[in-house]
């Protein structure tokens, strides 16, 4: 849905084709191996939202963008919460209709942090 150029490489934000958190992590990892510096994906199924964020070590250690902060910023939009480590985080929510708004907010937040 969104692709930004960050100091350490591409930042990708979008909708995942699957709502299984494990499959979403695999998807993020595949994008990381292709050179993306940070990825946040969201999916909605059965009235729930799942968000997964992955940020490479170099970007996360600089503190400007961490996976845990990223999902904490976005999860309330979909009526949920979550967190995790600087390089990998996950969140859930109960408002699938708000997923497009959450992805837009994720892109805006990343843009501000990477400014």
Tab-separated table of C-alpha atoms in Angstrom:
chain	number	residue	atom	x	y	z
A	1	UNK	CA	0.000	0.000	0.000
A	2	UNK	CA	2.829	2.401	0.942
A	3	UNK	CA	6.515	2.415	0.092
A	4	UNK	CA	8.870	4.958	1.645
A	5	UNK	CA	12.582	5.513	1.174
A	6	UNK	CA	14.305	5.462	4.527
A	7	UNK	CA	17.962	6.117	5.364
A	8	UNK	CA	18.639	2.378	5.628
A	9	UNK	CA	16.476	1.237	2.699
A	10	UNK	CA	12.854	0.767	1.724
A	11	UNK	CA	10.055	0.934	4.284
A	12	UNK	CA	6.989	-1.075	3.241
A	13	UNK	CA	3.506	-0.851	4.724
A	14	UNK	CA	0.618	-2.882	3.403
A	15	UNK	CA	-2.123	-5.429	3.679
A	16	UNK	CA	-1.060	-9.062	3.996
A	17	UNK	CA	-2.896	-11.702	1.945
A	18	UNK	CA	-3.138	-13.935	5.044
A	19	UNK	CA	-4.207	-13.173	8.626
A	20	UNK	CA	-2.092	-15.833	10.336
A	21	UNK	CA	0.609	-14.122	12.427
A	22	UNK	CA	3.211	-16.786	11.633
A	23	UNK	CA	2.616	-16.488	7.896
A	24	UNK	CA	2.735	-12.705	8.226
A	25	UNK	CA	6.147	-12.927	9.948
A	26	UNK	CA	7.363	-15.149	7.096
A	27	UNK	CA	6.114	-12.571	4.593
A	28	UNK	CA	7.950	-9.778	6.442
A	29	UNK	CA	11.115	-11.860	6.618
A	30	UNK	CA	10.984	-12.492	2.850
A	31	UNK	CA	10.740	-8.731	2.229
A	32	UNK	CA	13.637	-8.116	4.630
A	33	UNK	CA	15.764	-10.599	2.687
A	34	UNK	CA	14.952	-8.645	-0.491
A	35	UNK	CA	16.454	-5.572	1.153
A	36	UNK	CA	13.565	-3.776	2.876
A	37	UNK	CA	14.693	-1.998	6.052
A	38	UNK	CA	11.273	-2.056	7.730
A	39	UNK	CA	7.928	-3.693	7.034
A	40	UNK	CA	4.547	-3.392	8.717
A	41	UNK	CA	1.719	-5.583	7.454
A	42	UNK	CA	-1.862	-5.825	8.577
A	43	UNK	CA	-4.621	-8.295	7.879
A	44	UNK	CA	-8.257	-8.621	8.852
A	45	UNK	CA	-10.212	-11.858	9.195
A	46	UNK	CA	-13.124	-13.104	11.283
A	47	UNK	CA	-13.682	-9.713	12.909
A	48	UNK	CA	-10.087	-9.367	14.079
A	49	UNK	CA	-7.014	-7.462	12.934
A	50	UNK	CA	-3.443	-8.703	13.106
A	51	UNK	CA	-0.464	-6.383	12.684
A	52	UNK	CA	3.141	-7.509	12.351
A	53	UNK	CA	6.154	-5.200	12.114
A	54	UNK	CA	9.756	-6.086	11.362
A	55	UNK	CA	12.623	-3.579	11.416
A	56	UNK	CA	16.251	-4.340	10.608
A	57	UNK	CA	18.826	-4.205	13.392
A	58	UNK	CA	20.638	-1.121	12.053
A	59	UNK	CA	17.483	0.976	11.878
A	60	UNK	CA	16.109	-0.278	15.216
A	61	UNK	CA	19.390	0.279	17.074
A	62	UNK	CA	19.411	3.894	15.893
A	63	UNK	CA	16.121	4.285	17.772
A	64	UNK	CA	14.352	6.308	15.102
A	65	UNK	CA	12.048	3.421	14.167
A	66	UNK	CA	11.487	0.273	16.192
A	67	UNK	CA	8.931	-2.447	15.559
A	68	UNK	CA	7.557	-2.258	19.110
A	69	UNK	CA	6.926	1.498	18.956
A	70	UNK	CA	5.446	1.175	15.468
A	71	UNK	CA	2.727	-1.321	16.434
A	72	UNK	CA	2.007	0.569	19.668
A	73	UNK	CA	1.279	3.685	17.591
A	74	UNK	CA	-1.010	1.881	15.157
A	75	UNK	CA	-2.815	-0.785	17.211
A	76	UNK	CA	-5.176	1.604	19.066
A	77	UNK	CA	-6.666	2.641	15.703
A	78	UNK	CA	-7.907	-0.929	15.182
A	79	UNK	CA	-9.118	-1.183	18.773
A	80	UNK	CA	-6.238	-3.173	20.128
A	81	UNK	CA	-2.743	-3.240	21.477
A	82	UNK	CA	0.497	-5.064	21.262
A	83	UNK	CA	4.219	-4.727	21.349
A	84	UNK	CA	7.423	-6.604	21.073
A	85	UNK	CA	11.089	-6.178	20.476
A	86	UNK	CA	12.796	-3.408	18.509
A	87	UNK	CA	13.152	-5.711	15.490
A	88	UNK	CA	9.887	-7.713	15.659
A	89	UNK	CA	6.499	-6.839	17.110
A	90	UNK	CA	2.893	-7.915	16.808
A	91	UNK	CA	-0.486	-6.481	17.724
A	92	UNK	CA	-4.125	-7.366	17.449
A	93	UNK	CA	-7.357	-5.451	17.279
A	94	UNK	CA	-11.126	-5.753	17.014
A	95	UNK	CA	-11.963	-3.152	14.335
A	96	UNK	CA	-11.157	-4.619	10.898
A	97	UNK	CA	-12.925	-1.739	9.129
A	98	UNK	CA	-10.204	0.585	10.488
A	99	UNK	CA	-7.308	-1.340	8.891
A	100	UNK	CA	-6.873	1.093	5.941
A	101	UNK	CA	-6.719	4.001	8.409
A	102	UNK	CA	-4.188	2.124	10.538
A	103	UNK	CA	-1.931	1.417	7.550
A	104	UNK	CA	-2.078	5.086	6.528
A	105	UNK	CA	-1.163	6.071	10.110
A	106	UNK	CA	1.721	3.572	10.060
A	107	UNK	CA	3.082	5.199	6.904
A	108	UNK	CA	2.670	8.707	8.338
A	109	UNK	CA	4.389	7.752	11.600
A	110	UNK	CA	7.311	6.098	9.776
A	111	UNK	CA	7.650	9.135	7.507
A	112	UNK	CA	7.863	11.437	10.553
A	113	UNK	CA	10.362	9.211	12.366
A	114	UNK	CA	12.628	8.852	9.341
A	115	UNK	CA	12.136	12.499	8.293
